[in-house]
CSV table of N, CA and C in Angstrom, one decimal:
chain,number,residue,atom,x,y,z
F,862,MET,N,-38.4,-86.8,-50.5
F,862,MET,CA,-39.1,-87.5,-49.5
F,862,MET,C,-38.0,-88.1,-48.5
F,863,ALA,N,-38.3,-87.9,-47.2
F,863,ALA,CA,-37.4,-88.4,-46.2
F,863,ALA,C,-38.0,-89.5,-45.4
F,864,ILE,N,-37.2,-90.4,-44.9
F,864,ILE,CA,-37.6,-91.6,-44.2
F,864,ILE,C,-37.4,-91.4,-42.7
F,865,GLY,N,-38.3,-91.9,-41.9
F,865,GLY,CA,-38.1,-91.9,-40.4
F,865,GLY,C,-38.8,-93.0,-39.7
F,866,LEU,N,-38.6,-93.0,-38.4
F,866,LEU,CA,-39.3,-94.1,-37.6
F,866,LEU,C,-40.2,-93.4,-36.6
F,867,LEU,N,-41.4,-93.8,-36.6
F,867,LEU,CA,-42.4,-93.3,-35.6
F,867,LEU,C,-42.6,-94.3,-34.6
F,868,GLU,N,-42.3,-93.9,-33.3
F,868,GLU,CA,-42.4,-94.9,-32.2
F,868,GLU,C,-43.6,-94.5,-31.4
F,869,VAL,N,-44.5,-95.5,-31.1
F,869,VAL,CA,-45.7,-95.3,-30.4
F,869,VAL,C,-45.5,-96.0,-29.0
F,870,LEU,N,-45.7,-95.3,-27.9
F,870,LEU,CA,-45.7,-95.9,-26.6
F,870,LEU,C,-47.2,-95.9,-26.1
F,871,LEU,N,-47.7,-97.1,-26.1
F,871,LEU,CA,-49.0,-97.4,-25.6
F,871,LEU,C,-49.0,-97.6,-24.1
F,872,VAL,N,-49.5,-96.6,-23.4
F,872,VAL,CA,-49.4,-96.6,-21.9
F,872,VAL,C,-50.5,-97.3,-21.2
F,873,SER,N,-51.7,-96.7,-21.3
F,873,SER,CA,-52.8,-97.2,-20.5
F,873,SER,C,-54.2,-96.7,-21.0
F,874,ALA,N,-55.2,-97.2,-20.5
F,874,ALA,CA,-56.6,-96.7,-20.8
F,874,ALA,C,-57.4,-96.8,-19.6
F,875,LYS,N,-58.5,-95.9,-19.5
F,875,LYS,CA,-59.4,-96.0,-18.4
F,875,LYS,C,-60.8,-95.6,-18.9
F,876,GLY,N,-61.8,-96.0,-18.2
F,876,GLY,CA,-63.2,-95.6,-18.5
F,876,GLY,C,-63.8,-96.2,-19.8
F,877,LEU,N,-63.2,-97.3,-20.3
F,877,LEU,CA,-63.7,-97.8,-21.6
F,877,LEU,C,-65.1,-98.5,-21.4
F,878,ALA,N,-65.9,-98.5,-22.4
F,878,ALA,CA,-67.2,-99.1,-22.4
F,878,ALA,C,-67.1,-100.6,-22.0
F,879,ASN,N,-68.0,-101.0,-21.2
F,879,ASN,CA,-68.0,-102.5,-20.8
F,879,ASN,C,-69.0,-103.2,-21.6
F,880,THR,N,-68.5,-104.0,-22.5
F,880,THR,CA,-69.4,-104.8,-23.4
F,880,THR,C,-69.5,-106.3,-23.0
F,881,ASP,N,-68.8,-106.7,-22.0
F,881,ASP,CA,-68.7,-108.1,-21.6
F,881,ASP,C,-69.9,-108.4,-20.7
F,882,PHE,N,-70.5,-109.6,-21.0
F,882,PHE,CA,-71.6,-110.1,-20.3
F,882,PHE,C,-71.2,-110.4,-18.8
F,883,LEU,N,-70.0,-110.8,-18.6
F,883,LEU,CA,-69.5,-111.2,-17.3
F,883,LEU,C,-69.0,-110.0,-16.5
F,884,GLY,N,-68.9,-108.9,-17.1
F,884,GLY,CA,-68.5,-107.7,-16.3
F,884,GLY,C,-67.1,-107.2,-16.5
F,885,ASP,N,-66.1,-108.0,-16.9
F,885,ASP,CA,-64.8,-107.5,-17.1
F,885,ASP,C,-64.4,-107.6,-18.6
F,886,ILE,N,-63.8,-106.5,-19.1
F,886,ILE,CA,-63.3,-106.5,-20.5
F,886,ILE,C,-61.8,-106.8,-20.5
F,887,ASP,N,-61.3,-107.3,-21.6
F,887,ASP,CA,-59.9,-107.6,-21.8
F,887,ASP,C,-59.4,-106.9,-23.0
F,888,PRO,N,-59.1,-105.6,-22.9
F,888,PRO,CA,-58.8,-104.7,-24.0
F,888,PRO,C,-57.4,-104.9,-24.6
F,889,TYR,N,-57.4,-104.8,-25.9
F,889,TYR,CA,-56.1,-104.8,-26.7
F,889,TYR,C,-56.3,-103.7,-27.7
F,890,VAL,N,-55.2,-103.3,-28.4
F,890,VAL,CA,-55.3,-102.2,-29.3
F,890,VAL,C,-54.7,-102.6,-30.6
F,891,ILE,N,-55.4,-102.3,-31.7
F,891,ILE,CA,-54.8,-102.4,-33.1
F,891,ILE,C,-54.4,-101.0,-33.5
F,892,ILE,N,-53.1,-100.8,-33.7
F,892,ILE,CA,-52.6,-99.5,-34.1
F,892,ILE,C,-52.3,-99.5,-35.6
F,893,GLN,N,-52.9,-98.5,-36.3
F,893,GLN,CA,-52.7,-98.5,-37.8
F,893,GLN,C,-52.1,-97.1,-38.2
F,894,TYR,N,-51.1,-97.2,-39.1
F,894,TYR,CA,-50.5,-96.0,-39.7
F,894,TYR,C,-50.4,-96.4,-41.2
F,895,LYS,N,-51.3,-95.7,-42.0
F,895,LYS,CA,-51.4,-96.0,-43.4
F,895,LYS,C,-51.6,-97.5,-43.6
F,896,THR,N,-50.7,-98.2,-44.3
F,896,THR,CA,-50.9,-99.6,-44.6
F,896,THR,C,-50.3,-100.5,-43.5
F,897,GLN,N,-49.6,-100.0,-42.5
F,897,GLN,CA,-49.0,-100.7,-41.5
F,897,GLN,C,-49.9,-100.9,-40.3
F,898,GLU,N,-49.8,-102.1,-39.7
F,898,GLU,CA,-50.7,-102.4,-38.5
F,898,GLU,C,-49.9,-103.2,-37.5
F,899,ARG,N,-50.1,-102.8,-36.2
F,899,ARG,CA,-49.5,-103.5,-35.1
F,899,ARG,C,-50.6,-103.8,-34.1
F,900,THR,N,-50.4,-104.9,-33.3
F,900,THR,CA,-51.4,-105.3,-32.3
F,900,THR,C,-50.8,-105.5,-31.0
F,901,SER,N,-51.4,-104.8,-30.0
F,901,SER,CA,-50.8,-105.0,-28.6
F,901,SER,C,-51.2,-106.3,-28.0
F,902,SER,N,-50.7,-106.6,-26.8
F,902,SER,CA,-51.1,-107.7,-26.0
F,902,SER,C,-52.4,-107.3,-25.3
F,903,VAL,N,-53.1,-108.2,-24.7
F,903,VAL,CA,-54.2,-107.9,-23.9
F,903,VAL,C,-53.7,-107.1,-22.6
F,904,ALA,N,-54.3,-106.0,-22.3
F,904,ALA,CA,-53.9,-105.2,-21.2
F,904,ALA,C,-54.0,-105.8,-19.8
F,905,GLN,N,-53.2,-105.4,-18.9
F,905,GLN,CA,-53.2,-105.9,-17.6
F,905,GLN,C,-54.1,-104.9,-16.8
F,906,GLY,N,-54.9,-105.4,-15.9
F,906,GLY,CA,-55.7,-104.5,-15.1
F,906,GLY,C,-57.2,-104.9,-15.0
F,907,ARG,N,-57.9,-104.3,-14.1
F,907,ARG,CA,-59.3,-104.5,-13.9
F,907,ARG,C,-59.9,-103.2,-13.3
F,908,GLY,N,-61.2,-103.2,-13.2
F,908,GLY,CA,-61.9,-102.2,-12.5
F,908,GLY,C,-61.9,-100.8,-13.2
F,909,GLY,N,-61.8,-100.9,-14.5
F,909,GLY,CA,-61.9,-99.6,-15.3
F,909,GLY,C,-60.5,-99.0,-15.6
F,910,SER,N,-59.4,-99.6,-15.3
F,910,SER,CA,-58.1,-99.1,-15.6
F,910,SER,C,-57.2,-100.2,-16.1
F,911,TRP,N,-56.6,-100.0,-17.3
F,911,TRP,CA,-55.7,-101.0,-17.9
F,911,TRP,C,-54.4,-100.4,-18.3
F,912,THR,N,-53.3,-101.3,-18.2
F,912,THR,CA,-52.0,-100.9,-18.5
F,912,THR,C,-51.3,-101.8,-19.6
F,913,TRP,N,-50.6,-101.2,-20.5
F,913,TRP,CA,-49.8,-101.9,-21.5
F,913,TRP,C,-48.3,-101.6,-21.3
F,914,ASN,N,-47.9,-100.4,-21.4
F,914,ASN,CA,-46.5,-100.0,-21.5
F,914,ASN,C,-45.7,-100.8,-22.5
F,915,GLU,N,-46.3,-100.7,-23.8
F,915,GLU,CA,-45.7,-101.4,-24.9
F,915,GLU,C,-45.3,-100.4,-26.0
F,916,ARG,N,-44.2,-100.7,-26.7
F,916,ARG,CA,-43.7,-99.8,-27.8
F,916,ARG,C,-43.9,-100.4,-29.1
F,917,PHE,N,-44.2,-99.6,-30.1
F,917,PHE,CA,-44.4,-100.1,-31.5
F,917,PHE,C,-43.7,-99.1,-32.4
F,918,THR,N,-43.1,-99.6,-33.5
F,918,THR,CA,-42.4,-98.8,-34.4
F,918,THR,C,-43.0,-98.9,-35.8
F,919,PHE,N,-43.2,-97.7,-36.5
F,919,PHE,CA,-43.7,-97.7,-37.8
F,919,PHE,C,-42.7,-96.9,-38.7
F,920,ARG,N,-42.5,-97.4,-39.9
F,920,ARG,CA,-41.7,-96.7,-40.9
F,920,ARG,C,-42.5,-95.6,-41.5
F,921,VAL,N,-42.0,-94.3,-41.6
F,921,VAL,CA,-42.8,-93.2,-42.1
F,921,VAL,C,-42.0,-92.5,-43.2
F,922,GLU,N,-42.7,-92.0,-44.2
F,922,GLU,CA,-42.1,-91.1,-45.2
F,922,GLU,C,-42.8,-89.8,-45.2
F,923,TYR,N,-41.9,-88.7,-45.2
F,923,TYR,CA,-42.5,-87.4,-45.1
F,923,TYR,C,-41.7,-86.4,-46.0
F,924,PRO,N,-42.3,-85.6,-46.8
F,924,PRO,CA,-43.7,-85.8,-47.2
F,924,PRO,C,-43.8,-87.0,-48.1
F,925,GLY,N,-44.9,-87.7,-48.0
F,925,GLY,CA,-45.2,-88.9,-48.7
F,925,GLY,C,-46.5,-88.8,-49.5
F,926,SER,N,-46.8,-89.9,-50.2
F,926,SER,CA,-48.0,-89.9,-50.9
F,926,SER,C,-49.2,-90.2,-50.0
F,927,GLY,N,-50.4,-89.8,-50.4
F,927,GLY,CA,-51.6,-90.1,-49.6
F,927,GLY,C,-52.0,-89.1,-48.6
F,928,GLY,N,-51.0,-88.4,-48.1
F,928,GLY,CA,-51.3,-87.3,-47.2
F,928,GLY,C,-51.9,-87.6,-45.8
F,929,GLN,N,-52.5,-88.8,-45.6
F,929,GLN,CA,-53.1,-89.1,-44.4
F,929,GLN,C,-52.1,-89.4,-43.3
F,930,TYR,N,-51.7,-88.4,-42.6
F,930,TYR,CA,-50.7,-88.6,-41.5
F,930,TYR,C,-51.4,-88.7,-40.2
F,931,LYS,N,-51.9,-89.9,-40.0
F,931,LYS,CA,-52.6,-90.1,-38.7
F,931,LYS,C,-52.5,-91.6,-38.2
F,932,LEU,N,-52.5,-91.7,-36.9
F,932,LEU,CA,-52.5,-93.0,-36.3
F,932,LEU,C,-53.9,-93.3,-35.9
F,933,ILE,N,-54.4,-94.5,-36.1
F,933,ILE,CA,-55.7,-94.9,-35.6
F,933,ILE,C,-55.5,-96.0,-34.6
F,934,LEU,N,-56.0,-95.8,-33.4
F,934,LEU,CA,-55.9,-96.8,-32.4
F,934,LEU,C,-57.3,-97.4,-32.2
F,935,LYS,N,-57.5,-98.6,-32.6
F,935,LYS,CA,-58.8,-99.3,-32.4
F,935,LYS,C,-58.7,-100.2,-31.1
F,936,ILE,N,-59.6,-99.9,-30.2
F,936,ILE,CA,-59.6,-100.6,-28.9
F,936,ILE,C,-60.6,-101.7,-29.0
F,937,MET,N,-60.1,-102.9,-28.8
F,937,MET,CA,-61.0,-104.1,-28.9
F,937,MET,C,-61.0,-104.9,-27.6
F,938,ASP,N,-62.1,-105.6,-27.4
F,938,ASP,CA,-62.3,-106.5,-26.2
F,938,ASP,C,-62.1,-107.9,-26.7
F,939,LYS,N,-61.1,-108.6,-26.1
F,939,LYS,CA,-60.8,-110.0,-26.5
F,939,LYS,C,-61.8,-110.9,-25.9
F,940,ASP,N,-62.5,-111.6,-26.7
F,940,ASP,CA,-63.5,-112.6,-26.2
F,940,ASP,C,-63.1,-114.0,-26.6
F,941,THR,N,-63.3,-114.9,-25.7
F,941,THR,CA,-62.9,-116.3,-25.9
F,941,THR,C,-63.8,-117.1,-26.8
F,942,PHE,N,-65.1,-116.9,-26.7
F,942,PHE,CA,-66.0,-117.8,-27.5
F,942,PHE,C,-66.7,-117.0,-28.6
F,943,THR,N,-66.6,-115.7,-28.6
F,943,THR,CA,-67.3,-115.0,-29.7
F,943,THR,C,-66.3,-114.0,-30.3
F,944,LYS,N,-66.8,-113.4,-31.4
F,944,LYS,CA,-66.0,-112.4,-32.1
F,944,LYS,C,-65.6,-111.2,-31.1
F,945,ASP,N,-64.4,-110.7,-31.2
F,945,ASP,CA,-63.9,-109.7,-30.4
F,945,ASP,C,-64.8,-108.4,-30.6
F,946,ASP,N,-65.1,-107.7,-29.5
F,946,ASP,CA,-65.9,-106.5,-29.6
F,946,ASP,C,-65.1,-105.2,-29.8
F,947,PHE,N,-65.7,-104.3,-30.6
F,947,PHE,CA,-65.1,-103.0,-30.9
F,947,PHE,C,-65.5,-102.1,-29.7
F,948,LEU,N,-64.5,-101.6,-29.0
F,948,LEU,CA,-64.9,-100.7,-27.8
F,948,LEU,C,-64.9,-99.2,-28.2
F,949,GLY,N,-64.0,-98.9,-29.2
F,949,GLY,CA,-63.9,-97.5,-29.7
F,949,GLY,C,-62.6,-97.3,-30.3
F,950,GLU,N,-62.4,-96.0,-30.8
F,950,GLU,CA,-61.1,-95.7,-31.4
F,950,GLU,C,-60.7,-94.3,-31.1
F,951,ALA,N,-59.4,-94.1,-31.2
F,951,ALA,CA,-58.8,-92.7,-31.0
F,951,ALA,C,-58.0,-92.5,-32.3
F,952,THR,N,-58.0,-91.2,-32.8
F,952,THR,CA,-57.2,-90.8,-33.9
F,952,THR,C,-56.2,-89.8,-33.5
F,953,ILE,N,-55.0,-89.9,-33.8
F,953,ILE,CA,-53.9,-89.0,-33.5
F,953,ILE,C,-53.3,-88.5,-34.8
F,954,TYR,N,-53.4,-87.2,-35.1
F,954,TYR,CA,-52.8,-86.6,-36.3
F,954,TYR,C,-51.4,-86.3,-36.0
F,955,VAL,N,-50.5,-86.8,-36.9
F,955,VAL,CA,-49.0,-86.8,-36.6
F,955,VAL,C,-48.2,-86.0,-37.6
F,956,GLU,N,-48.9,-85.2,-38.5
F,956,GLU,CA,-48.2,-84.5,-39.6
F,956,GLU,C,-47.2,-83.5,-39.0
F,957,ASP,N,-47.6,-82.7,-38.0
F,957,ASP,CA,-46.7,-81.7,-37.4
F,957,ASP,C,-45.5,-82.4,-36.7
F,958,LEU,N,-45.7,-83.5,-36.1
F,958,LEU,CA,-44.7,-84.3,-35.4
F,958,LEU,C,-43.7,-84.8,-36.5
F,959,LEU,N,-44.2,-85.3,-37.6
F,959,LEU,CA,-43.3,-85.8,-38.6
F,959,LEU,C,-42.5,-84.7,-39.3
F,960,ALA,N,-43.1,-83.6,-39.5
F,960,ALA,CA,-42.4,-82.4,-40.1
F,960,ALA,C,-41.3,-81.9,-39.2
F,961,GLN,N,-41.6,-81.8,-37.9
F,961,GLN,CA,-40.6,-81.4,-36.9
F,961,GLN,C,-39.5,-82.4,-36.8
F,962,GLY,N,-39.8,-83.7,-36.8
F,962,GLY,CA,-38.8,-84.7,-36.7
F,962,GLY,C,-37.9,-84.7,-37.9
F,963,MET,N,-38.4,-84.5,-39.1
F,963,MET,CA,-37.6,-84.5,-40.3
F,963,MET,C,-36.7,-83.3,-40.3
F,964,GLU,N,-37.2,-82.2,-39.8
F,964,GLU,CA,-36.4,-80.9,-39.8
F,964,GLU,C,-35.3,-81.0,-38.7
F,965,ASN,N,-35.6,-81.4,-37.5
F,965,ASN,CA,-34.7,-81.4,-36.4
F,965,ASN,C,-34.0,-82.7,-36.1
F,966,GLY,N,-34.3,-83.7,-36.8
F,966,GLY,CA,-33.7,-85.0,-36.5
F,966,GLY,C,-34.6,-85.9,-35.6
F,967,THR,N,-35.2,-85.3,-34.6
F,967,THR,CA,-36.1,-86.0,-33.7
F,967,THR,C,-37.2,-85.0,-33.2
F,968,ALA,N,-38.3,-85.6,-32.8
F,968,ALA,CA,-39.4,-84.9,-32.2
F,968,ALA,C,-40.2,-85.8,-31.3
F,969,GLU,N,-40.8,-85.2,-30.3
F,969,GLU,CA,-41.5,-86.0,-29.3
F,969,GLU,C,-42.8,-85.4,-28.8
F,970,LEU,N,-43.8,-86.2,-28.7
F,970,LEU,CA,-45.1,-85.8,-28.0
F,970,LEU,C,-45.1,-86.6,-26.8
F,971,HIS,N,-44.9,-86.0,-25.6
F,971,HIS,CA,-45.0,-86.7,-24.4
F,971,HIS,C,-46.3,-87.4,-24.2
F,972,SER,N,-46.3,-88.4,-23.4
F,972,SER,CA,-47.5,-89.2,-23.1
F,972,SER,C,-48.7,-88.3,-22.7
F,973,ARG,N,-49.8,-88.5,-23.4
F,973,ARG,CA,-51.0,-87.7,-23.1
F,973,ARG,C,-52.2,-88.5,-23.3
F,974,LYS,N,-53.4,-88.1,-22.9
F,974,LYS,CA,-54.6,-88.8,-23.0
F,974,LYS,C,-55.4,-88.3,-24.2
F,975,TYR,N,-56.0,-89.3,-24.9
F,975,TYR,CA,-56.8,-89.1,-26.1
F,975,TYR,C,-58.2,-89.7,-25.9
F,976,SER,N,-59.2,-89.0,-26.3
F,976,SER,CA,-60.6,-89.5,-26.1
F,976,SER,C,-60.8,-90.7,-27.0
F,977,VAL,N,-61.6,-91.7,-26.4
F,977,VAL,CA,-62.0,-92.8,-27.2
F,977,VAL,C,-63.4,-92.6,-27.7
F,978,VAL,N,-63.6,-92.7,-29.0
F,978,VAL,CA,-64.9,-92.5,-29.6
F,978,VAL,C,-65.5,-93.9,-30.0
F,979,GLN,N,-66.7,-94.1,-29.5
F,979,GLN,CA,-67.4,-95.3,-29.8
F,979,GLN,C,-68.0,-95.3,-31.2
F,980,ALA,N,-68.5,-96.4,-31.7
F,980,ALA,CA,-69.1,-96.6,-33.0
F,980,ALA,C,-70.2,-95.6,-33.3
F,981,ASP,N,-71.0,-95.2,-32.3
F,981,ASP,CA,-72.1,-94.3,-32.5
F,981,ASP,C,-71.6,-92.8,-32.4
F,982,GLY,N,-70.3,-92.6,-32.2
F,982,GLY,CA,-69.8,-91.2,-32.2
F,982,GLY,C,-69.7,-90.6,-30.8
F,983,THR,N,-70.1,-91.3,-29.8
F,983,THR,CA,-70.0,-90.7,-28.5
F,983,THR,C,-68.7,-91.0,-27.8
F,984,TYR,N,-68.2,-90.2,-26.9
F,984,TYR,CA,-67.0,-90.4,-26.3
F,984,TYR,C,-67.2,-91.2,-25.0
F,985,PHE,N,-66.3,-92.2,-24.8
F,985,PHE,CA,-66.4,-93.1,-23.7
F,985,PHE,C,-65.0,-93.6,-23.3
F,986,GLY,N,-64.4,-93.0,-22.4
F,986,GLY,CA,-63.1,-93.4,-21.9
F,986,GLY,C,-61.9,-92.6,-22.6
F,987,GLU,N,-60.7,-93.0,-22.2
F,987,GLU,CA,-59.5,-92.4,-22.8
F,987,GLU,C,-58.4,-93.4,-22.8
F,988,ILE,N,-57.5,-93.1,-23.7
F,988,ILE,CA,-56.3,-93.9,-23.9
F,988,ILE,C,-55.1,-93.0,-23.8
F,989,GLN,N,-54.0,-93.4,-23.1
F,989,GLN,CA,-52.8,-92.6,-23.0
F,989,GLN,C,-51.7,-93.2,-23.9
F,990,VAL,N,-51.2,-92.2,-24.7
F,990,VAL,CA,-50.2,-92.6,-25.7
F,990,VAL,C,-49.1,-91.6,-25.8
F,991,GLY,N,-47.8,-92.0,-25.9
F,991,GLY,CA,-46.7,-91.1,-26.2
F,991,GLY,C,-46.2,-91.4,-27.6
F,992,LEU,N,-45.6,-90.4,-28.3
F,992,LEU,CA,-45.1,-90.6,-29.6
F,992,LEU,C,-43.7,-89.9,-29.7
F,993,SER,N,-42.8,-90.6,-30.5
F,993,SER,CA,-41.6,-89.9,-30.9
F,993,SER,C,-41.3,-90.3,-32.3
F,994,MET,N,-40.5,-89.4,-33.0
F,994,MET,CA,-40.2,-89.5,-34.4
F,994,MET,C,-38.7,-89.3,-34.5
F,995,THR,N,-38.0,-90.2,-35.3
F,995,THR,CA,-36.6,-90.0,-35.5
F,995,THR,C,-36.4,-90.1,-37.0
F,996,HIS,N,-35.7,-89.1,-37.5
F,996,HIS,CA,-35.3,-89.0,-39.0
F,996,HIS,C,-34.2,-90.0,-39.2
F,997,LYS,N,-34.4,-90.9,-40.2
F,997,LYS,CA,-33.5,-91.9,-40.4
F,997,LYS,C,-32.7,-91.5,-41.7
F,998,VAL,N,-31.4,-91.4,-41.6
F,998,VAL,CA,-30.6,-91.1,-42.8
F,998,VAL,C,-30.1,-92.4,-43.4
F,999,GLU,N,-30.5,-92.5,-44.7
F,999,GLU,CA,-30.1,-93.7,-45.4
F,999,GLU,C,-28.9,-93.4,-46.3
F,1000,VAL,N,-27.8,-94.2,-46.1
F,1000,VAL,CA,-26.6,-94.0,-46.8
F,1000,VAL,C,-26.4,-95.0,-47.9
F,1001,GLU,N,-26.2,-94.5,-49.1
F,1001,GLU,CA,-26.0,-95.4,-50.3
F,1001,GLU,C,-24.5,-95.8,-50.3
F,1002,THR,N,-24.2,-97.1,-50.3
F,1002,THR,CA,-22.9,-97.6,-50.4
F,1002,THR,C,-22.5,-98.0,-51.8
F,1003,ASP,N,-23.3,-98.8,-52.4
F,1003,ASP,CA,-23.0,-99.2,-53.8
F,1003,ASP,C,-24.2,-98.7,-54.7
F,1004,ARG,N,-23.8,-98.4,-55.9
F,1004,ARG,CA,-24.8,-98.0,-56.8
F,1004,ARG,C,-24.7,-98.8,-58.1
F,1005,ASP,N,-25.8,-99.3,-58.6
F,1005,ASP,CA,-25.9,-100.1,-59.8
F,1005,ASP,C,-26.0,-99.1,-61.0
F,1006,PHE,N,-25.2,-99.4,-62.0
F,1006,PHE,CA,-25.3,-98.7,-63.3
F,1006,PHE,C,-25.5,-99.8,-64.4
F,1007,GLY,N,-26.8,-100.1,-64.7
F,1007,GLY,CA,-27.1,-101.0,-65.8
F,1007,GLY,C,-26.4,-102.4,-65.6
F,1008,GLY,N,-26.4,-102.9,-64.4
F,1008,GLY,CA,-25.9,-104.2,-64.1
F,1008,GLY,C,-24.4,-104.1,-63.6
F,1009,TRP,N,-23.8,-103.0,-63.8
F,1009,TRP,CA,-22.4,-102.8,-63.3
F,1009,TRP,C,-22.4,-102.0,-62.0
F,1010,LYS,N,-21.5,-102.4,-61.1
F,1010,LYS,CA,-21.4,-101.7,-59.9
F,1010,LYS,C,-20.3,-100.7,-60.0
F,1011,GLU,N,-20.5,-99.5,-59.4
F,1011,GLU,CA,-19.4,-98.5,-59.4
F,1011,GLU,C,-18.3,-99.0,-58.4
F,1012,SER,N,-17.1,-98.9,-58.8
F,1012,SER,CA,-16.0,-99.4,-57.9
F,1012,SER,C,-14.9,-98.3,-57.8
F,1013,ASP,N,-14.1,-98.4,-56.8
F,1013,ASP,CA,-13.0,-97.4,-56.6
F,1013,ASP,C,-11.7,-98.0,-57.2
F,1014,PHE,N,-11.5,-98.3,-58.5
F,1014,PHE,CA,-10.3,-98.7,-59.0
F,1014,PHE,C,-9.4,-97.6,-59.4
């Protein structure tokens, strides 16, 4: 099993469902990879187009246990007085990117648009995301042998 870093560049979104009573939504994104979770700031913008330009890093193992090599991006609407609204989500399968990154040292998926799927399964809007993966080489410096450290005497 090899270890790497998966970097997610959250760029922008447009055409998201408007769930706000007052007409403007304040979207943010919860990005999940296996048990790790990162949350963006509330996006800048109005009128159906929002921008983040934020980077998030996840530690990845490949091949690893569980097999679910996917990023889930949950788009939420920040509400001041009520519970935040779920606007939709996008799923990005990253197994091929991880495999290529582990083999070549790095791999990249340039920024592209992914469809946002609402809770009822309909598509409504898109989110633009870029991905890169870097194989991280871990070097062992000291090794423990039953409480004793190996030394160079």
